[in-house]
Short mmCIF file of C-alpha atoms and ligand atoms in Angstrom, two decimals:
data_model
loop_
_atom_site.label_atom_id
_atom_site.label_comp_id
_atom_site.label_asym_id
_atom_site.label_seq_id
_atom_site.Cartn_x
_atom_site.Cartn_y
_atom_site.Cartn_z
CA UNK A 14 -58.22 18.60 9.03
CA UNK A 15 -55.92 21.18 9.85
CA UNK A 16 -52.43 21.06 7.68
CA UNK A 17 -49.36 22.23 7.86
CA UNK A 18 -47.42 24.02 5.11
CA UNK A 19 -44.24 23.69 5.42
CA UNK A 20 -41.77 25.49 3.41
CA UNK A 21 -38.71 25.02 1.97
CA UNK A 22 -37.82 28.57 1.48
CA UNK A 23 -38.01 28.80 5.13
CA UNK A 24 -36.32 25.72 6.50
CA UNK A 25 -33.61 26.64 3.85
CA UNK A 26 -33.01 30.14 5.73
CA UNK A 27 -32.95 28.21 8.99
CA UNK A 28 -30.25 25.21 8.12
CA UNK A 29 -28.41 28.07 5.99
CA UNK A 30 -27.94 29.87 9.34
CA UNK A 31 -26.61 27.57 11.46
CA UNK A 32 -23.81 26.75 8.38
CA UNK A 33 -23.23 30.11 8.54
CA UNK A 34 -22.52 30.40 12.05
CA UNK A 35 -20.08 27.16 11.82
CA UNK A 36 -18.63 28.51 8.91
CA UNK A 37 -18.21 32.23 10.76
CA UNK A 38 -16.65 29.95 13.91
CA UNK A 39 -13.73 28.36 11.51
CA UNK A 40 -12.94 31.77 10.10
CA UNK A 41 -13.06 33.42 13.67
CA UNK A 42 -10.44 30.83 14.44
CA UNK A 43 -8.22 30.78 11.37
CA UNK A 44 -9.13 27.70 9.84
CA UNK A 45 -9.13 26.91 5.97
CA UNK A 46 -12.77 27.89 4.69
CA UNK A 47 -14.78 25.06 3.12
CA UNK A 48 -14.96 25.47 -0.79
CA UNK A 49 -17.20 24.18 -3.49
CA UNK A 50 -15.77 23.41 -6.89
CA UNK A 51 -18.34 23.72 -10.16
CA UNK A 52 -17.26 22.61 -13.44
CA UNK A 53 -19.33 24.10 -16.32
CA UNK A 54 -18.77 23.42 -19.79
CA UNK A 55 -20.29 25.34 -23.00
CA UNK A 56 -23.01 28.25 -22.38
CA UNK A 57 -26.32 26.69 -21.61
CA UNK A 58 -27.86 29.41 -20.49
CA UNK A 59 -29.94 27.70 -17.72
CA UNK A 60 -27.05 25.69 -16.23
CA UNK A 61 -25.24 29.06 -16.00
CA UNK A 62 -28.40 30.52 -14.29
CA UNK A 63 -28.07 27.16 -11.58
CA UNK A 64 -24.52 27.65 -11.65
CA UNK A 65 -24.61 30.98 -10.49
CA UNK A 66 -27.42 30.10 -8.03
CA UNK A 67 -25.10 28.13 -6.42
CA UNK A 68 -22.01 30.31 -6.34
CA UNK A 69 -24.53 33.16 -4.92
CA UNK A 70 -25.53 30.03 -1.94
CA UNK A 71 -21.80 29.59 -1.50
CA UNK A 72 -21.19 33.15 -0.60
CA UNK A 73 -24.45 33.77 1.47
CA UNK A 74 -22.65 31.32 4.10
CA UNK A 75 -19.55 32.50 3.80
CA UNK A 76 -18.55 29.20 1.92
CA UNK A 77 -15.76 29.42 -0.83
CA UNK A 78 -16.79 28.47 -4.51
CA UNK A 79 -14.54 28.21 -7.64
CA UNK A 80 -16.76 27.95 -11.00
CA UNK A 81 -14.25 26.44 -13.47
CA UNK A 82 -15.79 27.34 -17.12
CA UNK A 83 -14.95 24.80 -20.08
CA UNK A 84 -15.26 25.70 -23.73
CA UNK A 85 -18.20 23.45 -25.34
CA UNK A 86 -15.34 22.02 -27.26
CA UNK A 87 -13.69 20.61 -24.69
CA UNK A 88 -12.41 16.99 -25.48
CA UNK A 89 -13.58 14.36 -22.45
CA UNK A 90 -9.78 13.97 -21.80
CA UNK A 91 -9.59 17.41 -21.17
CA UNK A 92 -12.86 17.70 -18.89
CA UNK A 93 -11.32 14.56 -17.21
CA UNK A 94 -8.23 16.37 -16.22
CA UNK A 95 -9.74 18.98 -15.02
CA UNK A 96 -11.81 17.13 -12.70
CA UNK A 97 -8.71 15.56 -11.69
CA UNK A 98 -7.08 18.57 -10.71
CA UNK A 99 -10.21 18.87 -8.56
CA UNK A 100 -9.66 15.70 -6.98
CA UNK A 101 -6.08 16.43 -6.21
CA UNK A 102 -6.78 20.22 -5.15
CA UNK A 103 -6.75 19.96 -1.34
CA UNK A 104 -8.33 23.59 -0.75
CA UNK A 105 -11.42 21.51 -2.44
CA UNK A 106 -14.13 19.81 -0.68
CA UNK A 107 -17.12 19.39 -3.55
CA UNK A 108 -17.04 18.68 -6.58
CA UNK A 109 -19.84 19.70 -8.65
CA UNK A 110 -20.20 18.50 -12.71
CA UNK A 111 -23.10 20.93 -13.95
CA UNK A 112 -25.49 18.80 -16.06
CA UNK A 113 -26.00 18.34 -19.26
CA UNK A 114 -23.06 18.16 -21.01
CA UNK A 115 -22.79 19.29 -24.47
CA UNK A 116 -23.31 16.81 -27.17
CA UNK A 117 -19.90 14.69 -27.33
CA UNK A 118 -18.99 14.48 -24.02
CA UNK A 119 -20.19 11.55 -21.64
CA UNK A 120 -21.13 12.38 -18.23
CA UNK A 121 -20.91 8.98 -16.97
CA UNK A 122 -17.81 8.56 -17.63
CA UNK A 123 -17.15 11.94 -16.31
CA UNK A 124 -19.16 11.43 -12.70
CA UNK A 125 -16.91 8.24 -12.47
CA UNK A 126 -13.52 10.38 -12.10
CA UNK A 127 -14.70 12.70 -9.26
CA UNK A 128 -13.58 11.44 -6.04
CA UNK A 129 -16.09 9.72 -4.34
CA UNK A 130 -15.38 11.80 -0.90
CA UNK A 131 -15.31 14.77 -2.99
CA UNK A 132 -18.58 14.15 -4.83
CA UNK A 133 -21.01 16.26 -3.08
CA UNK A 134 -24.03 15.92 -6.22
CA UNK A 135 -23.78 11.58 -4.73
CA UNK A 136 -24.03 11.03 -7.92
CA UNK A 137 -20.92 8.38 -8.47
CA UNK A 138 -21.68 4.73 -8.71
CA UNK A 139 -19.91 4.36 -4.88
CA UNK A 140 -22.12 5.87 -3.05
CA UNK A 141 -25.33 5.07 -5.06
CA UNK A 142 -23.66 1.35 -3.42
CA UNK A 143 -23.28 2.87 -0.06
CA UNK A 144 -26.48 4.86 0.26
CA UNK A 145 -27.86 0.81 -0.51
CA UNK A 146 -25.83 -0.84 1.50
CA UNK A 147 -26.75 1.77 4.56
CA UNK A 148 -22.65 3.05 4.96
CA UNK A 149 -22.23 7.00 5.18
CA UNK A 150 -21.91 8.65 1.85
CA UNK A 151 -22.78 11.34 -0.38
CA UNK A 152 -26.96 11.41 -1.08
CA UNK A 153 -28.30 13.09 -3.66
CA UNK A 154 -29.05 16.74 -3.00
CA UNK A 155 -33.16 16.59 -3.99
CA UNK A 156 -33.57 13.45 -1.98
CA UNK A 157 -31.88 14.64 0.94
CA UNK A 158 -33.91 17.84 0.99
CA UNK A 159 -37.37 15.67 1.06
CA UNK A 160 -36.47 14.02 4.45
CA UNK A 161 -35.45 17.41 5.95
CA UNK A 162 -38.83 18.49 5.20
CA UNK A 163 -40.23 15.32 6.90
CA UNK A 164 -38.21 15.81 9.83
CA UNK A 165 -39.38 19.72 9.82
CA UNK A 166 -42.66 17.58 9.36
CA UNK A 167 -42.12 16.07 12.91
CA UNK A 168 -42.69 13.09 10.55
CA UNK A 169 -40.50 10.05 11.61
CA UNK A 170 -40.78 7.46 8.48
CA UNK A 171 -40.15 4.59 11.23
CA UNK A 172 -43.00 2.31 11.06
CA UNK A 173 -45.22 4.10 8.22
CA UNK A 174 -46.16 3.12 4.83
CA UNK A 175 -44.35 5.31 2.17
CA UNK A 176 -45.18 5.56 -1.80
CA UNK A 177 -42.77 7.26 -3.46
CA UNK A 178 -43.89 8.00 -7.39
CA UNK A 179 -41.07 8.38 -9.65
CA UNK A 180 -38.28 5.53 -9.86
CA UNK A 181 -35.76 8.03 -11.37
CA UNK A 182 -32.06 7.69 -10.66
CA UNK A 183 -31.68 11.47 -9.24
CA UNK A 184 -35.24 11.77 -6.92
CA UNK A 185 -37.44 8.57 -6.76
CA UNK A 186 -34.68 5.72 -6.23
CA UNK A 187 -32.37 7.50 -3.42
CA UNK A 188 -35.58 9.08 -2.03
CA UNK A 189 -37.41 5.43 -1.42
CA UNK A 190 -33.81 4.30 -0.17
CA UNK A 191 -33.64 6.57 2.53
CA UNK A 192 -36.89 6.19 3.49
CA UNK A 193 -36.24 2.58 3.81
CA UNK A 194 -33.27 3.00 6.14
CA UNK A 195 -35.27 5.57 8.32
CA UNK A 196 -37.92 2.41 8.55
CA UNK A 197 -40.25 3.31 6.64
CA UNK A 198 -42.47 0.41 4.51
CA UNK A 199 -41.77 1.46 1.06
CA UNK A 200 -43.67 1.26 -2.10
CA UNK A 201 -42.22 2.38 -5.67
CA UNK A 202 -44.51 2.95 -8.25
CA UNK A 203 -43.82 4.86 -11.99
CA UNK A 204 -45.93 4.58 -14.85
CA UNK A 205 -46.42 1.07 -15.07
CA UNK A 206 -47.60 0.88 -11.86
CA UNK A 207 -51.50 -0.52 -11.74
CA UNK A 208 -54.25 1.52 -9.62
CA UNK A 209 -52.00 4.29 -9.04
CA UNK A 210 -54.23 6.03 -6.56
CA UNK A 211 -55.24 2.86 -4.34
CA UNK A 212 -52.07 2.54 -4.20
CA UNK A 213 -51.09 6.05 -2.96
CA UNK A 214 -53.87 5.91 -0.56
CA UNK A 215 -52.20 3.53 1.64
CA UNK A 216 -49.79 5.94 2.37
CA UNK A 217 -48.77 7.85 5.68
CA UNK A 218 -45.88 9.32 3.48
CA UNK A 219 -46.47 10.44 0.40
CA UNK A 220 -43.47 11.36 -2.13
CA UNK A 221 -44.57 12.98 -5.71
CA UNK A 222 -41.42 13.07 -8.16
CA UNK A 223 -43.61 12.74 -11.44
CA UNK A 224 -42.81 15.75 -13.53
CA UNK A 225 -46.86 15.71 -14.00
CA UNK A 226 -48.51 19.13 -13.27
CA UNK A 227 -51.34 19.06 -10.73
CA UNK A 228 -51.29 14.59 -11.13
CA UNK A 229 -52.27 13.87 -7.46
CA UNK A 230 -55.43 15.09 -6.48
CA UNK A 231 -57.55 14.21 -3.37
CA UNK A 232 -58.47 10.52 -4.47
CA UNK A 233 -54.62 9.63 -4.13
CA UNK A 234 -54.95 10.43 -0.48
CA UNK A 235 -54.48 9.12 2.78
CA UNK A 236 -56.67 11.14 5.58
CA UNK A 237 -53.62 12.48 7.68
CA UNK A 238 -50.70 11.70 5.52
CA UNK A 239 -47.19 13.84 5.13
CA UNK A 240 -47.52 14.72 1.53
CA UNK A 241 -43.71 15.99 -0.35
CA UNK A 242 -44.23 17.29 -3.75
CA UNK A 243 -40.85 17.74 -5.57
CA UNK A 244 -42.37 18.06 -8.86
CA UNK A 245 -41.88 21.32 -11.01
CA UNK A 246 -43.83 21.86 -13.45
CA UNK A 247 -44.94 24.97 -16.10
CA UNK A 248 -48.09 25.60 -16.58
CA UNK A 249 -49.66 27.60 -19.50
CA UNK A 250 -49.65 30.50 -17.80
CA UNK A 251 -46.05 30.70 -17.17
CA UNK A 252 -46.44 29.87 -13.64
CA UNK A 253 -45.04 26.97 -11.81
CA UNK A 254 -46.58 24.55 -10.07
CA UNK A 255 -45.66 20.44 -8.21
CA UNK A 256 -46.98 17.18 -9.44
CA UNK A 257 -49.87 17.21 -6.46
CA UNK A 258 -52.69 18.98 -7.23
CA UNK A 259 -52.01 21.38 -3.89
CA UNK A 260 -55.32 23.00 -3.32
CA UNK A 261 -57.42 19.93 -3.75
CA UNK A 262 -55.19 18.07 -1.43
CA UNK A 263 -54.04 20.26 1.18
CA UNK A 264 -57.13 19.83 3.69
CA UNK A 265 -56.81 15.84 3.40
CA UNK A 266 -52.67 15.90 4.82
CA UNK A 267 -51.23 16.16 8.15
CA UNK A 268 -48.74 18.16 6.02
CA UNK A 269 -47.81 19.31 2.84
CA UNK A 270 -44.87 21.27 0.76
CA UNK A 271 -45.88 23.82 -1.90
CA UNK A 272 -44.66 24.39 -5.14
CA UNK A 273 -42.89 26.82 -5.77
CA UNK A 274 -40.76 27.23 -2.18
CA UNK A 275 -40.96 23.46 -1.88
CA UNK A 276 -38.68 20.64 -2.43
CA UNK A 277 -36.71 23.59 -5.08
CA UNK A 278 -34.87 25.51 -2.29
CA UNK A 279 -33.88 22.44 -0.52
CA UNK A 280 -32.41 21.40 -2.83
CA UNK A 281 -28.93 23.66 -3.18
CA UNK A 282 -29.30 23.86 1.17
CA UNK A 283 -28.55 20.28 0.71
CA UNK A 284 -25.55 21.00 -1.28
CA UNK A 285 -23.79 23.04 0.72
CA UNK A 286 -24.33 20.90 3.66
CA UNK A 287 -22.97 17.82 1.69
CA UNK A 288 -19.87 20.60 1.26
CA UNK A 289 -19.50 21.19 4.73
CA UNK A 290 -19.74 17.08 5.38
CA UNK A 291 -17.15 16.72 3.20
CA UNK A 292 -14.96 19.83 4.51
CA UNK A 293 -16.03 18.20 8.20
CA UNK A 294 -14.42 14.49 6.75
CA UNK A 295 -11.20 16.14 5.24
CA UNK A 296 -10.58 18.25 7.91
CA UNK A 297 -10.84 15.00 11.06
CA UNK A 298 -8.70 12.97 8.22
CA UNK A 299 -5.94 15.57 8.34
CA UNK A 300 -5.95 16.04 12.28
P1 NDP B 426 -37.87 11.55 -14.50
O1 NDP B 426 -38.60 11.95 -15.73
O2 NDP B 426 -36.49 11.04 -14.58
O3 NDP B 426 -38.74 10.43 -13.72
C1 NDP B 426 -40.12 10.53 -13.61
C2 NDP B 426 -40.66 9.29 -12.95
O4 NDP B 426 -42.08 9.45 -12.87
C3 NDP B 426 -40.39 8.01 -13.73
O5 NDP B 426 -40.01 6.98 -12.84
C4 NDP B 426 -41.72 7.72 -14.40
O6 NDP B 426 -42.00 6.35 -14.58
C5 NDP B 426 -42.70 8.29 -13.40
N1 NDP B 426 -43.96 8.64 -14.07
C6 NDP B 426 -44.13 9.40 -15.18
N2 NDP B 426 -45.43 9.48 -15.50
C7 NDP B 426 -46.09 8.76 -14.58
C8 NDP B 426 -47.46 8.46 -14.38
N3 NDP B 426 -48.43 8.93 -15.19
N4 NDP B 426 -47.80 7.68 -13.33
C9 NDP B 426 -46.84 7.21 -12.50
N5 NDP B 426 -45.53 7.46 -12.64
C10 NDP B 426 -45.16 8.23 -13.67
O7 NDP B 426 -37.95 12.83 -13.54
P2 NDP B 426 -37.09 13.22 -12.23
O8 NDP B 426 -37.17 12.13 -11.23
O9 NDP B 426 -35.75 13.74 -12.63
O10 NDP B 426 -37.94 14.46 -11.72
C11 NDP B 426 -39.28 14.33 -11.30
C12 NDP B 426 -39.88 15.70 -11.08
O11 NDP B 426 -39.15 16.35 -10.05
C13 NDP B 426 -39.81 16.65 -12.28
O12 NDP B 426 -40.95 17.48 -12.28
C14 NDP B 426 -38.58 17.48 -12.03
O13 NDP B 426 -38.67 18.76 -12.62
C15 NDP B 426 -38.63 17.59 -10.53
N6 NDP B 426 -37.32 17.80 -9.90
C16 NDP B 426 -37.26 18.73 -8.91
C17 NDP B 426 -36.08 18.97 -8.25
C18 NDP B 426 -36.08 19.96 -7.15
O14 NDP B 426 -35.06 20.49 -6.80
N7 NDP B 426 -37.22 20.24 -6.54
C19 NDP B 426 -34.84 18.29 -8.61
C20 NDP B 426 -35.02 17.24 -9.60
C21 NDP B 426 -36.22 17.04 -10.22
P3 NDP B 426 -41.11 5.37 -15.54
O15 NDP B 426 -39.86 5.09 -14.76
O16 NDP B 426 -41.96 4.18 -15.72
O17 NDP B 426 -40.88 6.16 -16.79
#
């Protein structure tokens, strides 16, 4: 059968581009530029490698970005009024909490003072209730990236069977949620789930968010089916690879995402679009 690889690295570029362009448009006309706020606290050095990933997204569409850097030490009253400045700040349109936090502070509690309309991760508990009660919201950046590569798919959920592996509060959950409200049937299995790969061979739509290198080989597959892998995985040899076993599968699926250049760059594409949403919201609000 002949596949289609689709990329994220590419579709990335493309969405990226048209920001850009709107972005470009409100500066030609001498409107406020959108702007992403990123509180980091302590020096993990991979959150400051993300966090700087997504200043360097910000600036590659001309978006504004303002990392605010907490000492590890921080007390959760403090963090909380800084997030509240955020909130209040009306030159801000996302609000980003890089996770972890060091030991002693609760992010909970922490996701729960962002402004909902600000909260461009969709992380807070209000629009986990609107994403399930189908009202407009933030969605979580990962899951929003999968159905962009469906729709890049020319894959309309509407009417098909999805399985969606992984039940996880970030990917699986908000990922089988949004496939519901597109129409899609939807089955969620994790790793209680009996007969995995009968199960997974029902599916037109297949959605791997495991965090098991290589787990979903050929038996787990439909003939045909649109196959998202958002697993990332290392592998002995230093390299990375997604939770479906890609070369074993690839010749089975209508189409397919790789890892690496997946689901990965998707994901911070996703969060400067949920910027420019909220910029897009603010901006009607004030008119
Ligand atoms: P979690 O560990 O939170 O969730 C994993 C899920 O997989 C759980 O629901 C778990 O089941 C299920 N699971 C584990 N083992 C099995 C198994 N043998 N059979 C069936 N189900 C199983 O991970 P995340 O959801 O946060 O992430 C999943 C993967 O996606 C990881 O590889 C992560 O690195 C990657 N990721 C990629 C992102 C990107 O930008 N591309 C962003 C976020 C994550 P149970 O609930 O029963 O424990």
């Amino acid at each position: 059968m002949m596949s289609t690889i689709v990329y994220g690295s590419e579709l990335s570029l493309e969405l990226r581009a048209g920001m850009k362009e709107q972005i470009d448009a409100l500066k030609a006309a001498g409107k406020r530029v959108p702007c992403l706020a990123v509180i980091l606290v302590g020096d993990n050095p991979a959150s400051q490698v993300y966090v700087r990933g997504k200043e360097k997204a910000c600036a590659s569409i001309g978006m504004e970005s303002h990392t605010f850097h907490m000492d590890a030490d921080v007390s959760q009253e403090e963090l909380e009024e800084m997030i509240q400045k955020c909130n209040d700040n009306p030159k801000i349109d996302g609000i980003l909490i890089q996770l972890p936090l060091p030991k002693g502070l609760d992010s909970q509690k922490a996701v729960l003072c962002v402004d909902p309309d600000k909260d461009v991760d969709g992380l807070h508990p209000m629009n986990i209730g609107r994403l399930y009660t189908g009202n407009p919201g933030f969605v979580p950046c990962t899951p929003l990236g999968c159905m962009e590569l469906l729709k890049k798919m020319n894959c309309d959920p509407a009417g098909k069977m999805a399985v969606v592996v992984g039940r996880s509060n970030l990917v699986g959950a908000p990922v089988a949620r949004l496939l519901q409200n597109a129409n899609a049937t939807v089955t969620i299995c994790h790793s209680k789930t009996p007969d995995l790969p009968h199960v997974c061979a029902q599916a037109d739509i297949l959605i791997a968010a495991i965090g098991r290198p290589k787990m979903i080989d050929h038996t787990y597959i439909k003939e045909g089916a649109y196959v998202v892998d958002v697993g990332i995985n290392r592998q002995e040899d230093g390299k990375l690879c997604g939770d479906v076993d890609f070369d074993d599968v690839v010749e089975h699926t209508a189409a397919i995402t790789p890892v690496p250049k997946g689901v990965g760059p998707m994901t911070i594409c996703m969060l400067l679009s949920n910027t420019l949403k909220s910029y897009e919201a603010r901006e009607a609000g004030n008119e």
